[in-house]
Coordinates of C-alpha atoms in Angstrom, one line a residue:
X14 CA 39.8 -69.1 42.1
X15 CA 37.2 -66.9 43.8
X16 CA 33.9 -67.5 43.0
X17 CA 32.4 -64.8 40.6
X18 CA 30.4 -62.0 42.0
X19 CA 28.2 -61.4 38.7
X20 CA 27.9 -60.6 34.9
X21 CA 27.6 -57.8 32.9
X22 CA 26.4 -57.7 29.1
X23 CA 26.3 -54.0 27.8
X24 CA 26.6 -52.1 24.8
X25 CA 30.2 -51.0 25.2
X26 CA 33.4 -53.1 26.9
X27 CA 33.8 -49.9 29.4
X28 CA 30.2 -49.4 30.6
X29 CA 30.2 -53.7 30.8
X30 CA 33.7 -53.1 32.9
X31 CA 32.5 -50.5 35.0
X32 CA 29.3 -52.7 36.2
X33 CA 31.6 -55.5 36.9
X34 CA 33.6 -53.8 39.1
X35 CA 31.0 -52.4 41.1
X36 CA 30.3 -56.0 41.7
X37 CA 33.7 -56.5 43.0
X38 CA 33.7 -53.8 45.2
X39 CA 30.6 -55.4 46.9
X40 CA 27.8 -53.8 44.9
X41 CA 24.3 -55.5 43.8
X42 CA 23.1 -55.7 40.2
X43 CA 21.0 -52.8 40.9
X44 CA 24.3 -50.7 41.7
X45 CA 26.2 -52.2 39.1
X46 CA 22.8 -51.3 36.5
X47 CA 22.9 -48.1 37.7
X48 CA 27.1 -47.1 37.8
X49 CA 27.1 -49.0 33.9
X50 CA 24.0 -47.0 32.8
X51 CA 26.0 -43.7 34.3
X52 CA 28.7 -44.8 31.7
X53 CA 27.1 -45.4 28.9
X54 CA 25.8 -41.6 29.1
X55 CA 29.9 -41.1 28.4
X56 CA 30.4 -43.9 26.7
X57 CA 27.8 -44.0 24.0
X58 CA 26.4 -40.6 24.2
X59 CA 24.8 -40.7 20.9
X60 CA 22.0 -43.3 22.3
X61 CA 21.4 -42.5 25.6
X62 CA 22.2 -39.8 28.3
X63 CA 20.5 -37.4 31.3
X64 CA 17.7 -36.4 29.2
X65 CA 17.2 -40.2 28.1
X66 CA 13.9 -42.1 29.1
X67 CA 13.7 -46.0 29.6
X68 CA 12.4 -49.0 30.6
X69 CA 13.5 -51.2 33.7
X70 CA 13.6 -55.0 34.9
X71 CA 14.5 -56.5 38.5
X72 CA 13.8 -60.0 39.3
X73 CA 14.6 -60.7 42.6
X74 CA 15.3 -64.3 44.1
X75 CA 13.1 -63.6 46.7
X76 CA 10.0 -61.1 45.9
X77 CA 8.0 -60.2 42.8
X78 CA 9.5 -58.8 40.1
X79 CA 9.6 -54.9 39.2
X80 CA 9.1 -53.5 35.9
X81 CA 9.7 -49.7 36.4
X82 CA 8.9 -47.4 33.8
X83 CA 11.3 -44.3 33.4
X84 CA 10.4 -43.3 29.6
X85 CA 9.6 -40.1 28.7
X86 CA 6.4 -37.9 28.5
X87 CA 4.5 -35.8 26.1
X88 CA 5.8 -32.0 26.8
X89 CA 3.7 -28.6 27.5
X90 CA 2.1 -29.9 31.1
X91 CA 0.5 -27.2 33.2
X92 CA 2.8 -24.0 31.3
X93 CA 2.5 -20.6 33.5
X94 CA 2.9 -17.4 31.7
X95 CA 1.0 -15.9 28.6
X96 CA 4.5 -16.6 25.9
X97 CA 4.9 -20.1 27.5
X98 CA 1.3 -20.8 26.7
X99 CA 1.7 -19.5 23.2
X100 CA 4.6 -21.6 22.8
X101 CA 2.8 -24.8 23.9
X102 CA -0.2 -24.3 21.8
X103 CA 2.2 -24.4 18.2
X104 CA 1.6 -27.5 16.5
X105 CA 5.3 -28.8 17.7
X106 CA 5.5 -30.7 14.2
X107 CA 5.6 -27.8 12.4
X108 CA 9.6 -27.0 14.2
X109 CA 10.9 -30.3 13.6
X110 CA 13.8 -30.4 11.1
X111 CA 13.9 -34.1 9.0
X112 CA 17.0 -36.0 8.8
X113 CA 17.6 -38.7 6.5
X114 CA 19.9 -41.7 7.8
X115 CA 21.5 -44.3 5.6
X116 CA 21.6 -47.8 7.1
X117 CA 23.2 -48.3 3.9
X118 CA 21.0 -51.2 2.8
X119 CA 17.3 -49.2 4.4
X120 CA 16.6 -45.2 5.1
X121 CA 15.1 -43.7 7.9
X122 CA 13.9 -40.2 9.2
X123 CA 14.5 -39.1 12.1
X124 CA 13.5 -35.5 13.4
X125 CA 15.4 -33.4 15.5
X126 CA 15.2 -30.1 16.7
X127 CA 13.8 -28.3 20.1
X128 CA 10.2 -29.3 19.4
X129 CA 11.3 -32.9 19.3
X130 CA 12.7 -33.0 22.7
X131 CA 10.0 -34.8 25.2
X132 CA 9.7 -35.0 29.0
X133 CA 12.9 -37.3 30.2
X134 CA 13.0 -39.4 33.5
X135 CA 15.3 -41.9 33.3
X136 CA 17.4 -40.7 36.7
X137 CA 14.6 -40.8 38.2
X138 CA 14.4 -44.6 37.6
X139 CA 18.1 -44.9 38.4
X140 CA 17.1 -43.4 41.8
X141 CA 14.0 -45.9 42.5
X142 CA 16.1 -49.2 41.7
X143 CA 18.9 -48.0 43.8
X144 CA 17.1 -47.5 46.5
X145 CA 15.1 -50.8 46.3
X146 CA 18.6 -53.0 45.9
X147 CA 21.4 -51.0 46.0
X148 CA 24.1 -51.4 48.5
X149 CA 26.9 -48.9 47.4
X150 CA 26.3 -44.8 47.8
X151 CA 25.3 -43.7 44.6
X152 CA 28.2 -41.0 44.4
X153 CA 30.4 -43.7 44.0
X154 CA 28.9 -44.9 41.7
X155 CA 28.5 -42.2 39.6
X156 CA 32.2 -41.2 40.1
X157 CA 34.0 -43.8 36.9
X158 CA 31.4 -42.2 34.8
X159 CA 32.5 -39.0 35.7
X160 CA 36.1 -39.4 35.5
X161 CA 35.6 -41.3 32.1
X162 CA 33.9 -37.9 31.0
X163 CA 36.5 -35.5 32.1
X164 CA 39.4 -37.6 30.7
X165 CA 37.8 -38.5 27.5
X166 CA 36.8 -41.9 25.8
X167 CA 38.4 -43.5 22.7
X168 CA 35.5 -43.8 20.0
X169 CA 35.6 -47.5 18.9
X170 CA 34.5 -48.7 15.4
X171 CA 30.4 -48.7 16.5
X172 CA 30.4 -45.8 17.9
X173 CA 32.3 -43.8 15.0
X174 CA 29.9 -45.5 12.8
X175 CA 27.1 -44.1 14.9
X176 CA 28.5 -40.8 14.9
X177 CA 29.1 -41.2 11.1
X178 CA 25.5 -42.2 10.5
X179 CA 24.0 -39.5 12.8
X180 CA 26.1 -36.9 11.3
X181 CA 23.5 -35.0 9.8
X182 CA 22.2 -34.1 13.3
X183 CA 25.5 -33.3 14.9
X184 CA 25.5 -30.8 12.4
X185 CA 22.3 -29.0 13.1
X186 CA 23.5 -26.9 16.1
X187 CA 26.9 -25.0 17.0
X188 CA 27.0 -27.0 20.5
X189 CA 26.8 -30.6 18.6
X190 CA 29.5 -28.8 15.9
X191 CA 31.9 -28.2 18.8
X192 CA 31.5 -31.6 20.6
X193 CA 31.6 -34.2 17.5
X194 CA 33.4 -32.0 14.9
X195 CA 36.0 -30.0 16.5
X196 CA 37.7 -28.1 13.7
X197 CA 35.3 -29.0 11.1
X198 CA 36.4 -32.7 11.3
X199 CA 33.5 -35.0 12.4
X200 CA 35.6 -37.5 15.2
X201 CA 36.6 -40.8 13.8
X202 CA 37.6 -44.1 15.1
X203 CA 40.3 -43.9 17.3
X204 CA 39.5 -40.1 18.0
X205 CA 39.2 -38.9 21.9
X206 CA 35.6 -37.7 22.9
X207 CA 35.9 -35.7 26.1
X208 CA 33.4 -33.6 27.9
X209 CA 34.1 -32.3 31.1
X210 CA 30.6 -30.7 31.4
X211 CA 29.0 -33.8 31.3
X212 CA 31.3 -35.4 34.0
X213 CA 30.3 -32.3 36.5
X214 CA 26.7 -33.3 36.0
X215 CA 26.9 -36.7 36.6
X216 CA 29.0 -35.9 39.5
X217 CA 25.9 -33.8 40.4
X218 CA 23.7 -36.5 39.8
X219 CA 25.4 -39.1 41.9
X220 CA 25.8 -36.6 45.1
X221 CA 22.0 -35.2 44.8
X222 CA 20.3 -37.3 43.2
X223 CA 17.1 -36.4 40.7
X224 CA 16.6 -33.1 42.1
X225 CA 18.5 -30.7 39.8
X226 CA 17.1 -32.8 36.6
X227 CA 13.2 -32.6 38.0
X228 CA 12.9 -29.0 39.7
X229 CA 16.7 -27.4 39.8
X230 CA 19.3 -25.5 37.7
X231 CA 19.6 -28.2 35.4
X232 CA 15.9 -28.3 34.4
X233 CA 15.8 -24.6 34.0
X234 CA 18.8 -24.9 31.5
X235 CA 17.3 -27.7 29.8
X236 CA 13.7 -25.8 29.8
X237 CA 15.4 -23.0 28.7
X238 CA 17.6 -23.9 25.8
X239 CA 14.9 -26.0 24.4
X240 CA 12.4 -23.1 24.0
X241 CA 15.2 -21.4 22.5
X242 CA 15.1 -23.8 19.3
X243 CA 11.3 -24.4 19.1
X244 CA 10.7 -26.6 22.2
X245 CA 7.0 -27.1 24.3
X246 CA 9.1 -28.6 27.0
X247 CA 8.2 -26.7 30.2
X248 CA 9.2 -26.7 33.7
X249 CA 6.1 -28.3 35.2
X250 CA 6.7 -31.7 32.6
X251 CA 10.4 -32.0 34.6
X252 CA 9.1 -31.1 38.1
X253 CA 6.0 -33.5 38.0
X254 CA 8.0 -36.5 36.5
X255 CA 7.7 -39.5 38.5
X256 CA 9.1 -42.9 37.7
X257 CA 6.1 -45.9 37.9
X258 CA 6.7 -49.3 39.3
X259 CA 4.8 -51.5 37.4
X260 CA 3.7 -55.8 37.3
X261 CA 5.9 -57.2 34.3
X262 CA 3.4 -59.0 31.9
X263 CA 3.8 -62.5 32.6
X264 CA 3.3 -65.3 29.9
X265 CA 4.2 -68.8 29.3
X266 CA 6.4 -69.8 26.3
X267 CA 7.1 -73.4 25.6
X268 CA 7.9 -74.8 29.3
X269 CA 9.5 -71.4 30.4
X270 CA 7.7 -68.6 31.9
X271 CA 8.6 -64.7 29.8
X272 CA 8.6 -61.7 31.7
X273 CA 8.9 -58.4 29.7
X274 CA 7.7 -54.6 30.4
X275 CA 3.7 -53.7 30.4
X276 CA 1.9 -50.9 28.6
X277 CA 2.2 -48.3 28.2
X278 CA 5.5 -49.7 26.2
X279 CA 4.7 -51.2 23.0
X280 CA 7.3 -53.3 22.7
X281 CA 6.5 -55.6 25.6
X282 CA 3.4 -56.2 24.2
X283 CA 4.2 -57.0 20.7
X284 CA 6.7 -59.2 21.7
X285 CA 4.3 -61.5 23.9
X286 CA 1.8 -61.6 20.9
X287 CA 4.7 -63.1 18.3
X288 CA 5.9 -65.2 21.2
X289 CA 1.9 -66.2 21.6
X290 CA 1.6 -66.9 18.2
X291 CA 4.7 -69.1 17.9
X292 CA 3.7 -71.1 21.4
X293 CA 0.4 -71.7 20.0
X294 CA 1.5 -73.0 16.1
X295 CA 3.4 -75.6 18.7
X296 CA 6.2 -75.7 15.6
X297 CA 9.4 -76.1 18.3
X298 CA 9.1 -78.4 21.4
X299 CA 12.2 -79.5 21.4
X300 CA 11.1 -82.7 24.4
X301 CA 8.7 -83.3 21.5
X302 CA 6.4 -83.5 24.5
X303 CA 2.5 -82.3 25.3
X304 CA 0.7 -84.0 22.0
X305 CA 3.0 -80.3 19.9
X306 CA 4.6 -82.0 16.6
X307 CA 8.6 -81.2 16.8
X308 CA 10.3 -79.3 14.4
X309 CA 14.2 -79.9 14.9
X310 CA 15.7 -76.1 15.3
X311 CA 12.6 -74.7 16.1
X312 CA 10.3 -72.9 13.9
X313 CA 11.2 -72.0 10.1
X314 CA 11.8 -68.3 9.0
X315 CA 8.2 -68.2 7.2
X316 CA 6.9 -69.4 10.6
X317 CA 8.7 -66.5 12.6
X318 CA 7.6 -63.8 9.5
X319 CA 4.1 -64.5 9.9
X320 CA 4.5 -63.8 13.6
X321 CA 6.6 -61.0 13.2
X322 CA 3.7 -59.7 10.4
X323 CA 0.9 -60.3 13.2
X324 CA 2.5 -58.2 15.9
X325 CA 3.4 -55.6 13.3
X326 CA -0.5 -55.2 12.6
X327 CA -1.6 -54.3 16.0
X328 CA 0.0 -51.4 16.0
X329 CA -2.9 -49.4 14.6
X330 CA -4.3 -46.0 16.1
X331 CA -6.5 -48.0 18.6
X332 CA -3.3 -50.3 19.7
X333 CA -2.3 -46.7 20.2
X334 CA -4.7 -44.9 22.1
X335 CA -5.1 -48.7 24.0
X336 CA -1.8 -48.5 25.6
X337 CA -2.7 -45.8 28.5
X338 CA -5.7 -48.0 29.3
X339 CA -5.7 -50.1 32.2
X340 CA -5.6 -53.7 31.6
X341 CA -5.2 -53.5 28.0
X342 CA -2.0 -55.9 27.8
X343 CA -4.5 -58.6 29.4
X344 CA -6.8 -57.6 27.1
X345 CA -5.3 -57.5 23.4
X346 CA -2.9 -61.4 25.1
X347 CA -6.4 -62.5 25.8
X348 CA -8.0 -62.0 22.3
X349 CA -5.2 -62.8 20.1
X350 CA -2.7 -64.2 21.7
X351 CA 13.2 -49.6 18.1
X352 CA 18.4 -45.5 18.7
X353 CA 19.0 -47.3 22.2
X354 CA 21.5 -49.1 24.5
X355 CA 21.0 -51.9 27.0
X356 CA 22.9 -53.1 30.0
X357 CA 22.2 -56.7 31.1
X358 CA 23.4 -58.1 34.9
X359 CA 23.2 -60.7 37.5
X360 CA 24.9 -60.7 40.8
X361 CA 26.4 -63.7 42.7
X362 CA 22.8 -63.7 45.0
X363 CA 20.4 -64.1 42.2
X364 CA 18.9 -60.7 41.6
X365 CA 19.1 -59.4 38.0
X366 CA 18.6 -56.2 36.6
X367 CA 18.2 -55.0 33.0
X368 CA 18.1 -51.4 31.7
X369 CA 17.2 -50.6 28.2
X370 CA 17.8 -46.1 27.6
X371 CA 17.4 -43.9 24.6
X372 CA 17.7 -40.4 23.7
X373 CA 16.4 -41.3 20.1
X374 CA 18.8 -40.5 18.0
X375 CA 19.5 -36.9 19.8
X376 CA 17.8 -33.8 19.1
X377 CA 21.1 -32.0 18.0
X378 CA 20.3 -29.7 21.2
X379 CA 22.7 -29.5 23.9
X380 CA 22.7 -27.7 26.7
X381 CA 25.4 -25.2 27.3
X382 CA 27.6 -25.9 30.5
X383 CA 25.9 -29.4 31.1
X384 CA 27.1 -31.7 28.7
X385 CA 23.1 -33.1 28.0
X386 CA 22.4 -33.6 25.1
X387 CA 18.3 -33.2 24.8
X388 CA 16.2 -36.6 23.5
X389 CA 14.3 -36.4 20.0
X390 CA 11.7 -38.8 21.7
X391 CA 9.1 -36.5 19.9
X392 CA 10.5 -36.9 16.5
X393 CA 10.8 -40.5 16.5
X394 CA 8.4 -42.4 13.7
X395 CA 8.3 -45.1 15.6
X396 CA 7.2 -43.8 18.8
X397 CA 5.3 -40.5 17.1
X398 CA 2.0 -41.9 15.4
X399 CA 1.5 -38.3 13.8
X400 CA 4.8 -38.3 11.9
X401 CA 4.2 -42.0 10.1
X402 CA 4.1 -41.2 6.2
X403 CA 5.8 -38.2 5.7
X404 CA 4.8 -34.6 5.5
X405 CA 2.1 -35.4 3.2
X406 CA 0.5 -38.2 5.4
X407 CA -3.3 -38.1 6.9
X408 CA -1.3 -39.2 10.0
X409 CA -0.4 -35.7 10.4
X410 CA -4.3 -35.0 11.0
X411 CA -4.4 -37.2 14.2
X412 CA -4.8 -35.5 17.9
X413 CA -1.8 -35.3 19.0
X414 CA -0.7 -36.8 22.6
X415 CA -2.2 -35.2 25.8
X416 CA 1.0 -33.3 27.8
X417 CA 2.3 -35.8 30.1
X418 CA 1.0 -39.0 28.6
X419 CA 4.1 -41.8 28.5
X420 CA 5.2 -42.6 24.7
X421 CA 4.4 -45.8 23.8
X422 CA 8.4 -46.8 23.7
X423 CA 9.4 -50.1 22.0
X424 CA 11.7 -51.3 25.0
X425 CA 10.7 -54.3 26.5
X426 CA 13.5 -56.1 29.2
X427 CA 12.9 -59.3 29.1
X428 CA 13.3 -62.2 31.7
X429 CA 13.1 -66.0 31.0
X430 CA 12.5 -68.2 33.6
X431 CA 13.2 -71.6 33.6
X432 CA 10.8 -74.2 34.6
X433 CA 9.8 -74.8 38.0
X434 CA 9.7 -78.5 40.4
X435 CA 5.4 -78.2 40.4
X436 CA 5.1 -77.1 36.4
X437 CA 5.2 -73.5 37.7
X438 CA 8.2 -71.1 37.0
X439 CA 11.1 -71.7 38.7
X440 CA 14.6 -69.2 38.9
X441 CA 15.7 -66.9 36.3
X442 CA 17.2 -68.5 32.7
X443 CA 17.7 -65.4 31.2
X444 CA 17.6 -61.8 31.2
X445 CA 18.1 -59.5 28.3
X446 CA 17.2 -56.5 25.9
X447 CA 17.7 -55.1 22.9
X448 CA 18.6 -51.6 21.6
X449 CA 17.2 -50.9 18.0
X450 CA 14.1 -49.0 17.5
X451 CA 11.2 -51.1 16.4
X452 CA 13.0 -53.9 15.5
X453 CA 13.6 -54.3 19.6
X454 CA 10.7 -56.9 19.4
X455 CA 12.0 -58.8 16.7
X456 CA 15.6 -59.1 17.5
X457 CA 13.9 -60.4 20.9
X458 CA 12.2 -62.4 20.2
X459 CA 14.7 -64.3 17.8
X460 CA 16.5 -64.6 20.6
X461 CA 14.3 -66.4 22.7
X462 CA 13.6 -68.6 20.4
X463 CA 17.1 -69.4 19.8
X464 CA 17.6 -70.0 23.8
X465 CA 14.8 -72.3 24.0
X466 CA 13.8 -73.7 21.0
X467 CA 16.8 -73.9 19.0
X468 CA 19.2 -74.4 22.0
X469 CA 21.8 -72.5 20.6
X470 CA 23.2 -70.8 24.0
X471 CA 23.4 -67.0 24.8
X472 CA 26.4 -66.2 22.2
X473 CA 25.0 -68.3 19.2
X474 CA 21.5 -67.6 20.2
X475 CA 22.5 -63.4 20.1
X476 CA 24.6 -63.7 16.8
X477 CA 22.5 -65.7 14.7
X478 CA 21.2 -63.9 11.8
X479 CA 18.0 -61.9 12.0
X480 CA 14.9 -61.2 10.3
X481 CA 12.3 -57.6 11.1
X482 CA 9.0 -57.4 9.3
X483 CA 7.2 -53.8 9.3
X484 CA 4.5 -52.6 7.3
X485 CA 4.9 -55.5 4.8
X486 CA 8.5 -55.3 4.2
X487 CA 10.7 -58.4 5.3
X488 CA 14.3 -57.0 6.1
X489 CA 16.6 -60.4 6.5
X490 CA 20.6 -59.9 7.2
X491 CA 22.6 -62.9 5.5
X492 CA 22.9 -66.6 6.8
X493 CA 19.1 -67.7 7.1
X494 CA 17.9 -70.8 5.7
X495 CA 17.2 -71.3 2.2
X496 CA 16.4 -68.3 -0.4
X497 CA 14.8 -65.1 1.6
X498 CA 11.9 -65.5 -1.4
X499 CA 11.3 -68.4 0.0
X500 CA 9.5 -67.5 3.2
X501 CA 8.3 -63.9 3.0
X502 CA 4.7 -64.7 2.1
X503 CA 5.3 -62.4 -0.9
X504 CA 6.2 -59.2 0.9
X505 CA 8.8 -56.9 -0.2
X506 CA 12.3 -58.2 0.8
X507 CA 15.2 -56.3 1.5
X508 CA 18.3 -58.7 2.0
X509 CA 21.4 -56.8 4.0
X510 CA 24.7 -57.8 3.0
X511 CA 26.7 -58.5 6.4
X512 CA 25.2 -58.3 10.1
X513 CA 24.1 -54.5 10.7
X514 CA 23.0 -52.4 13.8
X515 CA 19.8 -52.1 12.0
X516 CA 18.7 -55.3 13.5
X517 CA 18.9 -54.5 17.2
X518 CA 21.8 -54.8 19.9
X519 CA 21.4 -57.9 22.4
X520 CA 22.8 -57.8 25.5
X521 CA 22.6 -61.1 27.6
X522 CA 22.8 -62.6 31.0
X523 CA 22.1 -66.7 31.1
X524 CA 21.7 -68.5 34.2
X525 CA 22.0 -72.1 34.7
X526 CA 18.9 -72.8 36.8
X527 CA 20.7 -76.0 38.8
X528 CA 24.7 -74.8 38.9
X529 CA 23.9 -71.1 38.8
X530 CA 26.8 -70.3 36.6
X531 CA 26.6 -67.6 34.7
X532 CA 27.2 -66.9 30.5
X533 CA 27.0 -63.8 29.1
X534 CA 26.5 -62.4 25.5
X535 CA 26.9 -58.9 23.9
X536 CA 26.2 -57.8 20.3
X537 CA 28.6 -57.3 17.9
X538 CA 26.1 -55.4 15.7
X539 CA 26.5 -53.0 18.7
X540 CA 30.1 -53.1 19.9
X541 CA 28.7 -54.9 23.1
X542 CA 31.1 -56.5 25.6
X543 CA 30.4 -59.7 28.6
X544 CA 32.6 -58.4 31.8
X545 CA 33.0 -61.2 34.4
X546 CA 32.9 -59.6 38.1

């Protein structure tokens, strides 16, 4: 048997297949990131697409790693023209339109409309990895994306369920109408999604490049459309874009050393103070060693509440405003030490790449003649402080982000490595991410854990049951030990009946640090499929 050229883990069995066999046709993890990310715009085009932003992770065997930040930016930069100035200087909360989603066991608001669309990037990030690591032209790997487009993709259960879920904002524009609910009939499982638009752009995209999303025709459209249902978005926020490579915060955990994505994410951040917190409680060495007391299986729900409940209260309006400032992850580890997809890989030479993308939930606004579907980054709770509370919040009174400041996203791609010979890090464990909103952090974290404290290996340590804690409410799907009242600390808990996207979608890459041999893991709560290359 040949040897295997790499593993995919991605939020869909065609985007995972379509990474794996750009790894058979020769291609890095950095090509088959970027050709699987390509797919998912077709694939799961309710959660990411052109007009997405994300986050970025490459570990290379044999340099530093690269955290490249893609996500998007505050609109209304540098508008030209008396009506475009008017149009930036509407408070841009006033146009957003609410929509209510049912989880079925929690609610959520989402806003959509033209004035939720932000600044996207995300090919432009595509464009920097390749170049860095990528051995195949990027036409061809744009082209199964494209094809997949024009001949149409199958809806699966997940992504019906999305559709279903979402359906409120497929409804709030004639384009969305025509796409997702032909004939008045919002698409089903088993239903064929096609979009031959959308194939033509990425077909565009793979043969140019950025340049029609940052200062050509497809900007203008995008521009244009948007101001036509209430947008600030403006031509100088898509032509100034620029993708930033970025040091990954680097922290111990246990023996292993975590790599995630800096400020001026969020998520990274969080996520190293509830893995902080749990290192220092030294609740689950499982050697037992270093003078820690040993708790078989690692550390108790209450244990991973109350750092779940820590993390939660940073996020404050200084935690907020803290994020553009330099230094500040080093600062807040030092003191007290969220809709998306995410495509895991790792090629036969070692280097592994993971992608996290969102377009929110979609703003409902899609371009005419392009297929893109316009991000409601703007309108997104979690990511908008001004929005928190409702329409009758103080929140509302805050300044509002400065055009062309970065969201504070809740991505973080993360990167376990395993211990190294001297007591240093050695190679790469792990690599993973997690779709979900805010409760990226937690279903993260939770997996860590279950990698290296609980031992429980990337498919057990991905599909054990979760727990998310925000604003003193503990959400808990089924399964966990003992009675959820139990271990809340007396917060408000809200117990799900059966697994549930809520909670995040994994997608992982393990490494065996001495045989190299690779096990992947993908999500169920997300339809997510391993592909072996």
């Amino acid at each position: 048997m040949a040897p295997s050229r790499g593993t995919v883990a991605a939020g869909h069995p065609r985007t995972a297949e379509v990474g794996a066999a750009v790894l058979r046709a020769g291609g890095s993890a950095a090509d088959a990131a970027v050709a699987g990310t390509f797919a998912s715009w077709v694939c799961e085009p309710l959660l990411t697409g052109p007009a997405a932003g994300g986050h970025l992770l490459a570990v290379p065997v044999d340099g530093p790693p690269v955290a490249i930040d893609a996500f998007c930016q505050v609109p209304g930069l540098h508008p030209s023209g008396a009506a475009e100035e008017a149009r930036v200087a509407r408070d841009p909360l006033d146009a957003l339109l609410p929509v209510d989603v049912d989880f079925g066991d929690a609610h959520q608001v989402f806003h959509v409309g033209g004035a939720s669309v932000a600044a996207f990037g995300l090919m432009d990030g595509l464009v920097r990895l390749h170049e860095r690591w990528g051995r195949l032209p990027l036409a061809d790997l744009a082209a199964p994306a494209a094809a997949m487009a024009r001949d149409g993709v199958v809806l699966n259960r997940q992504q019906a369920f999305v559709a279903d879920l979402l359906c409120g904002i497929l409804a709030s524009t004639p384009e969305a109408c025509a796409l997702w609910a032909p004939g008045g009939r919002l698409l089903a499982e088993g239903d064929v999604l096609r979009d031959p638009a959308l194939g033509d752009t990425i077909e565009r995209l793979g043969a140019e490049g950025v340049a029609p999303l940052r200062d050509g025709d497809l900007a203008a459209a995008c521009v244009d459309w948007a101001a036509r249902h209430g947008g600030v978005l403006t031509r100088a926020d898509l032509a100034g874009y620029r993708a930033v490579e970025r040091a990954p915060i680097r922290l111990p955990y246990r023996d292993r050393t975590i790599l995630t994505v800096p400020p001026p994410s969020a998520g990274g951040v969080l996520l190293a103070l509830a893995l902080g917190r749990l290192d220092r409680g030294g609740t689950a060495d499982p050697r037992g060693s270093g003078g820690e007391r040993s708790v078989p299986g690692g550390p108790p729900p209450a244990e991973l509440v109350a750092a779940m409940a820590d993390a939660d209260a940073e996020r404050t309006d200084a935690f907020e405003e803290g994020l553009v400032r330099e230094g500040f992850a080093d600062e807040l580890l030092r003191l007290r030490l969220g809709s998306t997809t995410h495509l895991s890989v790792v090629d036969a030479d070692g280097l592994s790449c993971a992608i996290t993308t969102t377009n929110g939930e979609g703003s409902g606004v899609i371009v005419p003649g392009t297929g893109i579907h316009l991000n409601n980054i703007m309108g997104e709770e979690d990511l908008n402080p001004r929005l928190r509370g409702g329409a009758g919040s103080s929140a509302r009174d805050l300044p509002p982000f400065a055009p062309g400041r970065r969201m504070p996203s809740m991505m973080a791609p993360t990167a376990v490595l395993a211990p190294g010979p001297d007591g240093g890090a050695g190679g790469l464990e792990a690599i993973l991410g997690s779709a979900g909103s805010a409760r990226i952090r937690s279903a993260l974290l939770q997996t860590v854990v279950g990698l290296v404290d609980r031992g429980l290996g990337p498919v057990g340590a991905v599909d054990a049951p979760r727990i998310h804690v925000e604003e003193g409410v503990v959400y808990a799907e089924p399964g966990l030990t003992g009675a959820v009242g139990d271990w809340t600390g007396g917060r408000t808990a809200v117990e799900f009946r059966e697994q549930n996207l809520f909670f995040g979608g994994v997608q992982l890459v393990c490494r065996d640090p001495v045989t190299g041999e690779l096990r992947g893991a993908a999500d169920p709560r997300r339809g997510g499929a391993v592909a072996v290359a």
